CSV table of C-alpha atoms in Angstrom, one decimal:
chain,number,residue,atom,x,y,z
A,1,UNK,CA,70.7,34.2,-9.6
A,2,UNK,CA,68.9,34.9,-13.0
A,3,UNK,CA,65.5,33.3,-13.8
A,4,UNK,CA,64.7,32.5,-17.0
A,5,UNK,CA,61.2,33.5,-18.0
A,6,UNK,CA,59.6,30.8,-20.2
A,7,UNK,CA,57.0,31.5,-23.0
A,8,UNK,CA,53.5,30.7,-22.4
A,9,UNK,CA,51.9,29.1,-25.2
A,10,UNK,CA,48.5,30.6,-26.5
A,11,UNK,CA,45.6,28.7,-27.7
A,12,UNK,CA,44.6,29.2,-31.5
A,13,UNK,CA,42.2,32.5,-30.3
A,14,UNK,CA,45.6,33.6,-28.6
A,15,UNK,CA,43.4,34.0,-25.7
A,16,UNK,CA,44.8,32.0,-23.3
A,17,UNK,CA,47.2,29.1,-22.4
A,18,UNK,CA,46.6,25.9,-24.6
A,19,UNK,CA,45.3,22.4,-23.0
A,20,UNK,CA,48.1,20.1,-22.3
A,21,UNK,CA,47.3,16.7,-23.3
A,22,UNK,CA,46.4,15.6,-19.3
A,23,UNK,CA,43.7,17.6,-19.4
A,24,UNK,CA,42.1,15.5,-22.5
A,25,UNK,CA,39.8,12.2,-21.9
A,26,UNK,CA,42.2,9.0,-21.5
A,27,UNK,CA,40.0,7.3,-24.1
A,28,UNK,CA,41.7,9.6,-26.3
A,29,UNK,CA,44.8,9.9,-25.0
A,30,UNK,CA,45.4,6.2,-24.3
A,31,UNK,CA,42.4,3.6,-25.5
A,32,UNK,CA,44.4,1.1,-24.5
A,33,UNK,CA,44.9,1.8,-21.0
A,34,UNK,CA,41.2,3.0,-20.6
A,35,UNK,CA,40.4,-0.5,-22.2
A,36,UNK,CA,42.2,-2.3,-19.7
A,37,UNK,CA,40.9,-0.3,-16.8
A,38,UNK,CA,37.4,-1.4,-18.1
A,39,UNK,CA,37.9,-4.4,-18.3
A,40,UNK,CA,39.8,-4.5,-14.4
A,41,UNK,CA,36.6,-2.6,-13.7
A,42,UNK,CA,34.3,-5.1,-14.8
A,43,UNK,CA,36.2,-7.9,-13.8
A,44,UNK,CA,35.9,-6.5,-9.9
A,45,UNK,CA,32.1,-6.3,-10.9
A,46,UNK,CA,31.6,-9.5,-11.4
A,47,UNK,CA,34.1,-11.1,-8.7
A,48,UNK,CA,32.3,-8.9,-6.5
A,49,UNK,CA,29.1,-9.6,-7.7
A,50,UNK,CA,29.7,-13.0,-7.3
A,51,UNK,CA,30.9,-12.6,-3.8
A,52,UNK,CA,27.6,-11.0,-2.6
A,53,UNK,CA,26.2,-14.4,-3.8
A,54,UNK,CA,27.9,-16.2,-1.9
A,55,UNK,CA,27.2,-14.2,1.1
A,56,UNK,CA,24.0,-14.1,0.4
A,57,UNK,CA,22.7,-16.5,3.3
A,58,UNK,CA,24.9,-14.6,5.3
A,59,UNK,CA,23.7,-11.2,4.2
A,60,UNK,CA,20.4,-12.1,4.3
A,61,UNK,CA,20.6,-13.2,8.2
A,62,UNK,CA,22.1,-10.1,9.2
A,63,UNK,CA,18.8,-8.1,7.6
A,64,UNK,CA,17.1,-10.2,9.2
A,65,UNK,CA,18.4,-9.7,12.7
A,66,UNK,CA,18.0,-5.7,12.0
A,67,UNK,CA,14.6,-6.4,11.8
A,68,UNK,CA,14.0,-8.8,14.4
A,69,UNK,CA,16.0,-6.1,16.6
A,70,UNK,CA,13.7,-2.9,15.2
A,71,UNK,CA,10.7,-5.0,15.8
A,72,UNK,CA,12.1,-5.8,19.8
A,73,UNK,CA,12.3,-2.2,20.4
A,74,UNK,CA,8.9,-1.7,21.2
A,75,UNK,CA,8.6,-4.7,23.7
A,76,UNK,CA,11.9,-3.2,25.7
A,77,UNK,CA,10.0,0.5,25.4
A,78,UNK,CA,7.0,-1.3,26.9
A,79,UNK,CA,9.1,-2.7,29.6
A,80,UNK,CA,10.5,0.9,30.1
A,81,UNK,CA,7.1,2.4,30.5
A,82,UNK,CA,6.7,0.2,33.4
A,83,UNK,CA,9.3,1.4,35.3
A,84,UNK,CA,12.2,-0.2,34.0
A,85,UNK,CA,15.4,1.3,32.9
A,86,UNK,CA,16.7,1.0,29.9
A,87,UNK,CA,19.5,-1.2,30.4
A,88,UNK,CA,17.8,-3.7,32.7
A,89,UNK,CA,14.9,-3.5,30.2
A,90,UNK,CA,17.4,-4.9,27.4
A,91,UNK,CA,18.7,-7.5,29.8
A,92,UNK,CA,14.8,-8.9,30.4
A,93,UNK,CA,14.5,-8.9,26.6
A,94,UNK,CA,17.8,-10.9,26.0
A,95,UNK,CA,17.1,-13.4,28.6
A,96,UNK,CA,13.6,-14.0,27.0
A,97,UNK,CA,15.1,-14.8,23.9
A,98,UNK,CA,18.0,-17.1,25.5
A,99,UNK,CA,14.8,-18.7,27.4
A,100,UNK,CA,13.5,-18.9,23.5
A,101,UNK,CA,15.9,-20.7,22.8
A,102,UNK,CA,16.6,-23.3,25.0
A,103,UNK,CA,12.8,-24.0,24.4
A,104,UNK,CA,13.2,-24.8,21.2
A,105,UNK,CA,16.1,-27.1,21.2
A,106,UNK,CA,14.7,-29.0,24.2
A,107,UNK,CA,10.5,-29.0,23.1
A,108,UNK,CA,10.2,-27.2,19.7
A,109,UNK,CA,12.4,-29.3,17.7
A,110,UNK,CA,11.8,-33.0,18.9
A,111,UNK,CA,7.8,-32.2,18.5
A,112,UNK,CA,8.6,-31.3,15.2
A,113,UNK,CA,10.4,-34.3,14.2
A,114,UNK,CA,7.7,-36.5,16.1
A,115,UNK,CA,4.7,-34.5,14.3
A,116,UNK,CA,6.4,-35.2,10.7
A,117,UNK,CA,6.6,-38.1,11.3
A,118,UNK,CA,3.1,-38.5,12.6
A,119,UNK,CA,2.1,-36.8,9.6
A,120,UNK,CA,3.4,-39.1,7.6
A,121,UNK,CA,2.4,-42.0,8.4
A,122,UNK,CA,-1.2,-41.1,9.6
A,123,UNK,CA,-1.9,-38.8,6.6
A,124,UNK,CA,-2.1,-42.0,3.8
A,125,UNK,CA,-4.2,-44.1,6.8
A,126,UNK,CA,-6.5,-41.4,6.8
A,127,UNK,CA,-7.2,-40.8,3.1
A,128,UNK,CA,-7.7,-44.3,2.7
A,129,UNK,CA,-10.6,-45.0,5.2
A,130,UNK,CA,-11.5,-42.0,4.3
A,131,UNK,CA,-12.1,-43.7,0.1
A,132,UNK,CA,-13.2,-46.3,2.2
A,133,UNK,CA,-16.3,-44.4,2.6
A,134,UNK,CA,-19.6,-44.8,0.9
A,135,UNK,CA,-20.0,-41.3,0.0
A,136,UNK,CA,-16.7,-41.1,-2.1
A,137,UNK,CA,-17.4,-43.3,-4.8
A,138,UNK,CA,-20.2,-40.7,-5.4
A,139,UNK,CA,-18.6,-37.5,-4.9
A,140,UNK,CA,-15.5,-38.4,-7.1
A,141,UNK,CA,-17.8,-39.6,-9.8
A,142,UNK,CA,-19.3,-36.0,-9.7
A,143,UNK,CA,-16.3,-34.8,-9.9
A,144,UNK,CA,-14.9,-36.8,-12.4
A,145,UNK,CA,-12.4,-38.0,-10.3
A,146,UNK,CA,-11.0,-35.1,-9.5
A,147,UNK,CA,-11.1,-35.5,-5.9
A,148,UNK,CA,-9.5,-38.8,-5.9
A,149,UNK,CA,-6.7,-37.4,-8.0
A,150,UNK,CA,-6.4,-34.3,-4.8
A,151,UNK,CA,-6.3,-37.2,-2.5
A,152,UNK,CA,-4.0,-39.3,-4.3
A,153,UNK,CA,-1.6,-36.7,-5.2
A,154,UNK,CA,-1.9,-35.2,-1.1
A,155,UNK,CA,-1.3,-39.3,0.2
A,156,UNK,CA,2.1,-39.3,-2.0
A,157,UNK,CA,3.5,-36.1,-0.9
A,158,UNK,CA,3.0,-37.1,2.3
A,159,UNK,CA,5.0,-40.3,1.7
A,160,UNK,CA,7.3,-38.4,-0.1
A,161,UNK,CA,10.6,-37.7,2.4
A,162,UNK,CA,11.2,-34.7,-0.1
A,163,UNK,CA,8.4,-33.0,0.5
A,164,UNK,CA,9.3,-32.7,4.5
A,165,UNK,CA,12.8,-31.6,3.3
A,166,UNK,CA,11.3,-28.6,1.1
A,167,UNK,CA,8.6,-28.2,3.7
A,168,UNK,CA,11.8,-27.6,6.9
A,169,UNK,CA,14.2,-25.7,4.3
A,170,UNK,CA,10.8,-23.4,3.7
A,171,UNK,CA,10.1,-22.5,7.0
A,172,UNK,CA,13.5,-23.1,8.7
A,173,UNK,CA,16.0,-23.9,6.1
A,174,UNK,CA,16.4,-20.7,4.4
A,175,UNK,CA,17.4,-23.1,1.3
A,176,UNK,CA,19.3,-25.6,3.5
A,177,UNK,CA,18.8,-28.4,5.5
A,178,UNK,CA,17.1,-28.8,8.9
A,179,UNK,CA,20.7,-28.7,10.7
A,180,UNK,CA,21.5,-25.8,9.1
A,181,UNK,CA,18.5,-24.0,9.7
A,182,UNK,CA,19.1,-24.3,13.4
A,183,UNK,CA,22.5,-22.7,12.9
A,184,UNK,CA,21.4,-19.9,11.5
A,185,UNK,CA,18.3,-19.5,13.5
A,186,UNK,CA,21.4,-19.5,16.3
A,187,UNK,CA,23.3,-17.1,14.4
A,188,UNK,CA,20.5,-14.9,13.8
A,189,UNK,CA,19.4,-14.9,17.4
A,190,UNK,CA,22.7,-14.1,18.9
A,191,UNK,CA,23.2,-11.5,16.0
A,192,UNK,CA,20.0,-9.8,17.7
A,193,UNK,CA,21.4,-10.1,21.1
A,194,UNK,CA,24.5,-7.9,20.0
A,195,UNK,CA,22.4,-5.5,17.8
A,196,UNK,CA,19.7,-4.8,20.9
A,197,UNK,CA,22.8,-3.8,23.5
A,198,UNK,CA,24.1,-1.6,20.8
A,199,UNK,CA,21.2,-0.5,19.1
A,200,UNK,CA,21.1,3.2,20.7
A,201,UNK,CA,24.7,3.5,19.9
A,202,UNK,CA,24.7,2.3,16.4
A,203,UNK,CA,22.0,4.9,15.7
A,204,UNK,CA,23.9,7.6,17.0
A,205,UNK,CA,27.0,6.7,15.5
A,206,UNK,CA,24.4,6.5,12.4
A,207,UNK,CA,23.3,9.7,12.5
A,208,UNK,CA,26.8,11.6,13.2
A,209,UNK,CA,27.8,10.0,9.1
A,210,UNK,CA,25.0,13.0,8.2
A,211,UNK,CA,25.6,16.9,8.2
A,212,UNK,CA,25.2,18.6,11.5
A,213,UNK,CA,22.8,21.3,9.5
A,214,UNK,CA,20.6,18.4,8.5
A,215,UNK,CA,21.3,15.8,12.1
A,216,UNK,CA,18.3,17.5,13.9
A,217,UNK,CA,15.6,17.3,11.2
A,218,UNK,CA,17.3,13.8,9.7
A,219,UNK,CA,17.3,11.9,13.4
A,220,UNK,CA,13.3,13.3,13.9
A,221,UNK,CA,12.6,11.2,10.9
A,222,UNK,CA,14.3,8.5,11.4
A,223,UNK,CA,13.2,8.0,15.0
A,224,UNK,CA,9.7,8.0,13.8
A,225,UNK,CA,9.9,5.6,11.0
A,226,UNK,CA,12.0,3.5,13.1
A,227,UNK,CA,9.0,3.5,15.9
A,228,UNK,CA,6.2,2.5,13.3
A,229,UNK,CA,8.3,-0.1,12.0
A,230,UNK,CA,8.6,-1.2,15.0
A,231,UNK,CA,5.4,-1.1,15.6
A,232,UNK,CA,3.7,-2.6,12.4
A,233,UNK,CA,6.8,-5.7,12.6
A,234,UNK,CA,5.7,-6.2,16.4
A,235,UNK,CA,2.3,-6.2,15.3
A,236,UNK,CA,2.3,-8.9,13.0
A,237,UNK,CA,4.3,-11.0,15.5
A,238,UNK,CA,1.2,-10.7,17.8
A,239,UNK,CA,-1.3,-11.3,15.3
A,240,UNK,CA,0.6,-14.4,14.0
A,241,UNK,CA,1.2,-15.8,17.1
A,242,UNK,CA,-2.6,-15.3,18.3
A,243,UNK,CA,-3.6,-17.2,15.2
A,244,UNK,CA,-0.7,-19.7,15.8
A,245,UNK,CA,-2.6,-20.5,19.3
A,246,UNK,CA,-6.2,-20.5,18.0
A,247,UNK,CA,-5.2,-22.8,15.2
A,248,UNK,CA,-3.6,-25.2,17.8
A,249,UNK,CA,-6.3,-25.1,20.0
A,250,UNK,CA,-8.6,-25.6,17.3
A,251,UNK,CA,-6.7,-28.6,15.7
A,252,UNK,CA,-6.2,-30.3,18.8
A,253,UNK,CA,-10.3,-30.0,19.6
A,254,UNK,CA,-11.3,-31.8,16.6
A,255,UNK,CA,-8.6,-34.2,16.6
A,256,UNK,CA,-6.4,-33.4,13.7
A,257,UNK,CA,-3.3,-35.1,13.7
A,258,UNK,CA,0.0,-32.8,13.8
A,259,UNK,CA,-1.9,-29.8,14.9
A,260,UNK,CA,1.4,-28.0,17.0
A,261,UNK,CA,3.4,-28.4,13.6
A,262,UNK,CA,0.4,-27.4,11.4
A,263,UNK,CA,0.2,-24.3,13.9
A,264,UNK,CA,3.9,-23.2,13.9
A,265,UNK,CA,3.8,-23.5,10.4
A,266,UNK,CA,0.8,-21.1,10.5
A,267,UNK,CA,2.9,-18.9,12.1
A,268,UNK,CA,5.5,-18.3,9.9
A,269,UNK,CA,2.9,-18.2,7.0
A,270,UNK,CA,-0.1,-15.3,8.6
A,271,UNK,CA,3.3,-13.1,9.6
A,272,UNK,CA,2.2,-12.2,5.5
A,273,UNK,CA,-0.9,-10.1,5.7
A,274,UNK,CA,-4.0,-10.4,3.8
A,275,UNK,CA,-3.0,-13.7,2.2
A,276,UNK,CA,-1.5,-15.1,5.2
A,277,UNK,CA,-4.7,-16.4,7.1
A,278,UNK,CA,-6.6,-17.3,3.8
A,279,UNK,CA,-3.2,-20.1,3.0
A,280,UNK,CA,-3.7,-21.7,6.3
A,281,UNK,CA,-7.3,-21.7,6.7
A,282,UNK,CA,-6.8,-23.1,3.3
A,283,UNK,CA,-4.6,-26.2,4.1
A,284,UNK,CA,-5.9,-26.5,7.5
A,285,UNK,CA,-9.3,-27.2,6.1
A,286,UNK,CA,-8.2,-29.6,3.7
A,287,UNK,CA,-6.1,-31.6,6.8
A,288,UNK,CA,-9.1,-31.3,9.0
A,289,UNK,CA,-11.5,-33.1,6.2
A,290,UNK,CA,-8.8,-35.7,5.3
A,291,UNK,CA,-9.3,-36.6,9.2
A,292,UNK,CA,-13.0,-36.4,9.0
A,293,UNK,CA,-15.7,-34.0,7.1
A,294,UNK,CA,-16.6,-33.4,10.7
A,295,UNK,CA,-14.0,-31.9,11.8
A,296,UNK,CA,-13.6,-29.9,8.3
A,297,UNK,CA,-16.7,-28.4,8.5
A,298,UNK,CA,-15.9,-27.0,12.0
A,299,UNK,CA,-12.1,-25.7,11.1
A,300,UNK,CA,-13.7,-23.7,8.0
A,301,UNK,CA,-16.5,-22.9,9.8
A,302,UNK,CA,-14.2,-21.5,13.3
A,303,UNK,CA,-11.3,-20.0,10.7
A,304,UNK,CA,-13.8,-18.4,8.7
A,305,UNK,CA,-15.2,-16.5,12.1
A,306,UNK,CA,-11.6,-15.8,13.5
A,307,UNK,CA,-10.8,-14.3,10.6
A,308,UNK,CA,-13.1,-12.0,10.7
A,309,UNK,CA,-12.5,-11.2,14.7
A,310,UNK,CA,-9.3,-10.8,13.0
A,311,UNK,CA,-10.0,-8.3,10.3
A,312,UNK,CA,-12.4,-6.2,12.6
A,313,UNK,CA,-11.2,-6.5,16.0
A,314,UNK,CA,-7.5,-7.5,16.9
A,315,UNK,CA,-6.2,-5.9,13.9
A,316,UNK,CA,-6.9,-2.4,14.6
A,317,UNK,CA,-6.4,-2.6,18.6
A,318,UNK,CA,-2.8,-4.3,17.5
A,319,UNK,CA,-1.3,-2.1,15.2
A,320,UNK,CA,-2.9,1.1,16.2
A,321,UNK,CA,-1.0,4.0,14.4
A,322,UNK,CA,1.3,1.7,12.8
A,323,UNK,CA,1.5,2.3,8.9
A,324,UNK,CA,-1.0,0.2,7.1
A,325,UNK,CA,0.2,-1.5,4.1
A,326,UNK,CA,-1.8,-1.6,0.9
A,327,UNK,CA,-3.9,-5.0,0.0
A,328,UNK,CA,-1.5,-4.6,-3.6
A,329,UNK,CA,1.2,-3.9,-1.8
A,330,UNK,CA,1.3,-7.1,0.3
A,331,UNK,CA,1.1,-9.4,-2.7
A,332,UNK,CA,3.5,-8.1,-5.3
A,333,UNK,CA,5.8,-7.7,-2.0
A,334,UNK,CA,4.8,-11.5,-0.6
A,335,UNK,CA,5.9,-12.5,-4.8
A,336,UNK,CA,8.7,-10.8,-5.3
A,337,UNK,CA,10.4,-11.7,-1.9
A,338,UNK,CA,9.5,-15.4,-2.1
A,339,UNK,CA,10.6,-15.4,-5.5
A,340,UNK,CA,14.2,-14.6,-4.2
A,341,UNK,CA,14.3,-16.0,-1.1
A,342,UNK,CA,11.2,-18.4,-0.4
A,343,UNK,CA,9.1,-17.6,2.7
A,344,UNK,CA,11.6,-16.1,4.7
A,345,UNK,CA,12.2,-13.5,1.7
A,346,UNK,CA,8.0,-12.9,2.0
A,347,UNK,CA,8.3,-12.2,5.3
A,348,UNK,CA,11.0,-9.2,5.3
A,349,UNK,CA,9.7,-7.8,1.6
A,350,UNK,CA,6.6,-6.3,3.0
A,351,UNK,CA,8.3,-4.8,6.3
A,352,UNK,CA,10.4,-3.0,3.7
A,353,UNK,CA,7.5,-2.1,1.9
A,354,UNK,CA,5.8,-1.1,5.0
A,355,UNK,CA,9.1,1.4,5.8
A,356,UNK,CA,9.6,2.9,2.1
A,357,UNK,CA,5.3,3.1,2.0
A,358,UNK,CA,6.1,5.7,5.2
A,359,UNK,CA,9.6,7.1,4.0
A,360,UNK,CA,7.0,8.5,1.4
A,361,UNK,CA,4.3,9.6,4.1
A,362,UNK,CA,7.0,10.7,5.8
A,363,UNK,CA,9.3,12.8,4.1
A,364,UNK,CA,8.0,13.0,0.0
A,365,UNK,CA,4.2,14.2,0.8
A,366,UNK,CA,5.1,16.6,3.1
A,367,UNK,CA,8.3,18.1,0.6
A,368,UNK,CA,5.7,18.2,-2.0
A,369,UNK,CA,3.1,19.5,-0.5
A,370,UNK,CA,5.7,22.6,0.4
A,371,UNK,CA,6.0,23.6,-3.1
């Protein structure tokens, strides 16, 4: 058999073989084609954009049952380091919150609706006996009738079935309706359920996506940002929920009407720190004085104290070594996550900003400080 050598073609230098034409840019070779892949490209961009959007509620849920299960993992520790394993440990912390639950389908939710609509009606009775008295006419004048535009403006948003529905869509709804906000609070909870029983497993499978020369030194990290974030998101659950129960007990002492709705919304609002016990002392005050100046006086007064037992005492024996998240921090965090998402958006931001504040503790000091 005879083989047919073929000539090599040289460059202009004679140096070498000459490019073929595959090896130049298809913008030059074909602008049409690289047009229309562009085009495809941004086309799938936006459809996929788009479709994120859509998801969004969806999305969003999920994120938030990661962090509702990173912020368990120190309770089922806790159980561990009295004695339980780890699995029966898991089990005790999934039955609590299947014991959440059916609490608040059979108590939480019909005392909500029946505090609304206390609320509602008792709010507008309240403000006016409370124009009713002599002291008003005075104090409004002073004012020039500022205050009886405050109370006039509070007395029609409580009338105002709108401002319940923004009010149950801010704290529950995620942006929908009451209904809905169940269903996902469901969703979410059961999402948590599956995430806890596979939470050692998903990390590991986690950590084997990074190189095994980098695994060792990788899996230290994460373990310990994992555990602080545990720590500081368990830690604001305790502090919220210890100002949940002084507020009720408080509002139930002086006689404020709707005090167990005014105090599970105080919940959801002081899980924001910083600004998240100044809001409620805020409108719990205001409540407490359109019941009686009484009984404002004393909720100021007993908020004002609390916060500083707050401040001084429970917050450093709660979070202990957890990272500490900057007074700045919180509010452009608290903003920018309400901004997207409303309360609920608050409320994960500045976890996040609590876990990339010690990502950079963490892992950029220390590389810097190396060089």
């Amino acid at each position: 058999m005879r083989f047919i050598r073929r000539p090599v073609s040289r460059g202009r230098d004679g140096g070498g073989p000459a490019r073929t034409s595959s090896a130049e840019p298809l913008i030059r070779r074909s602008p049409l084609l690289f047009g229309y892949l562009a085009a495809l490209g941004a086309i799938g961009a936006v459809a996929t954009g788009f479709m994120l959007y859509g998801l969004r509620s969806i999305i969003f849920s999920v994120f938030l049952a990661m962090f509702a299960t990173v912020g368990l993992d120190p309770l089922i520790r806790w159980f561990q380091r009295r004695g339980m394993t780890r699995v029966w440990a898991i089990v005790t912390v999934i039955l609590l919150i299947v014991a959440l639950l059916v609490a608040i389908i059979w108590v939480v939710v019909p005392l909500i609706v029946q505090q609304i609509a206390n609320l509602a009606t008792q709010v507008p009775k309240e403000i006016a006996a409370l124009r009713a008295e002599g002291w008003f006419d005075s104090v409004n004048e002073t004012t020039n009738g500022v205050l009886g535009q405050v109370f006039t403006w509070i007395s029609d948003q409580a009338k105002d079935p709108n401002t319940w529905a923004t009010i149950g869509n801010g704290l529950l709804g995620f942006g929908l309706s009451v209904l809905n906000a169940v269903t996902t609070g469901f969703f979410i909870a059961i999402l948590t359920i599956y995430f806890i029983a596979s939470y050692d497993s998903t990390k590991q499978a986690a950590y084997r996506l990074v190189r095994r020369s980098n695994r060792a030194r990788f899996e230290s990290y994460a373990e310990r940002i994992l555990q602080n974030f545990g720590k500081y998101l368990s830690g604001m659950v305790i502090l919220a929920f210890c100002n949940s129960v002084y507020s009720l007990i408080l509002l139930l002492a002086t006689g404020v009407p709707g005090a167990f709705l005014i105090a599970l919304a105080a919940f959801f609002i002081t899980l924001i720190p910083l600004i998240g016990t100044v809001l409620t002392t805020a409108v719990m005050s205001v409540l407490a004085f359109i019941h009686s100046p009484v009984s404002g006086v004393v909720v100021l007064v007993l908020m004002l104290v609390y916060m500083q037992v707050e401040a001084y005492i429970l917050t450093p024996r709660v979070m202990g070594k957890a990272v500490q998240v900057p007074g700045s921090v919180v509010l452009i965090s608290a903003l920018a996550g309400s901004t997207l998402f409303g309360l609920p958006g608050a409320l994960v931001a500045i976890p996040i900003s609590a876990g990339i504040i010690l990502i950079i503790k963490e892992i950029v000091m220390p590389r810097k400080d190396l060089r």
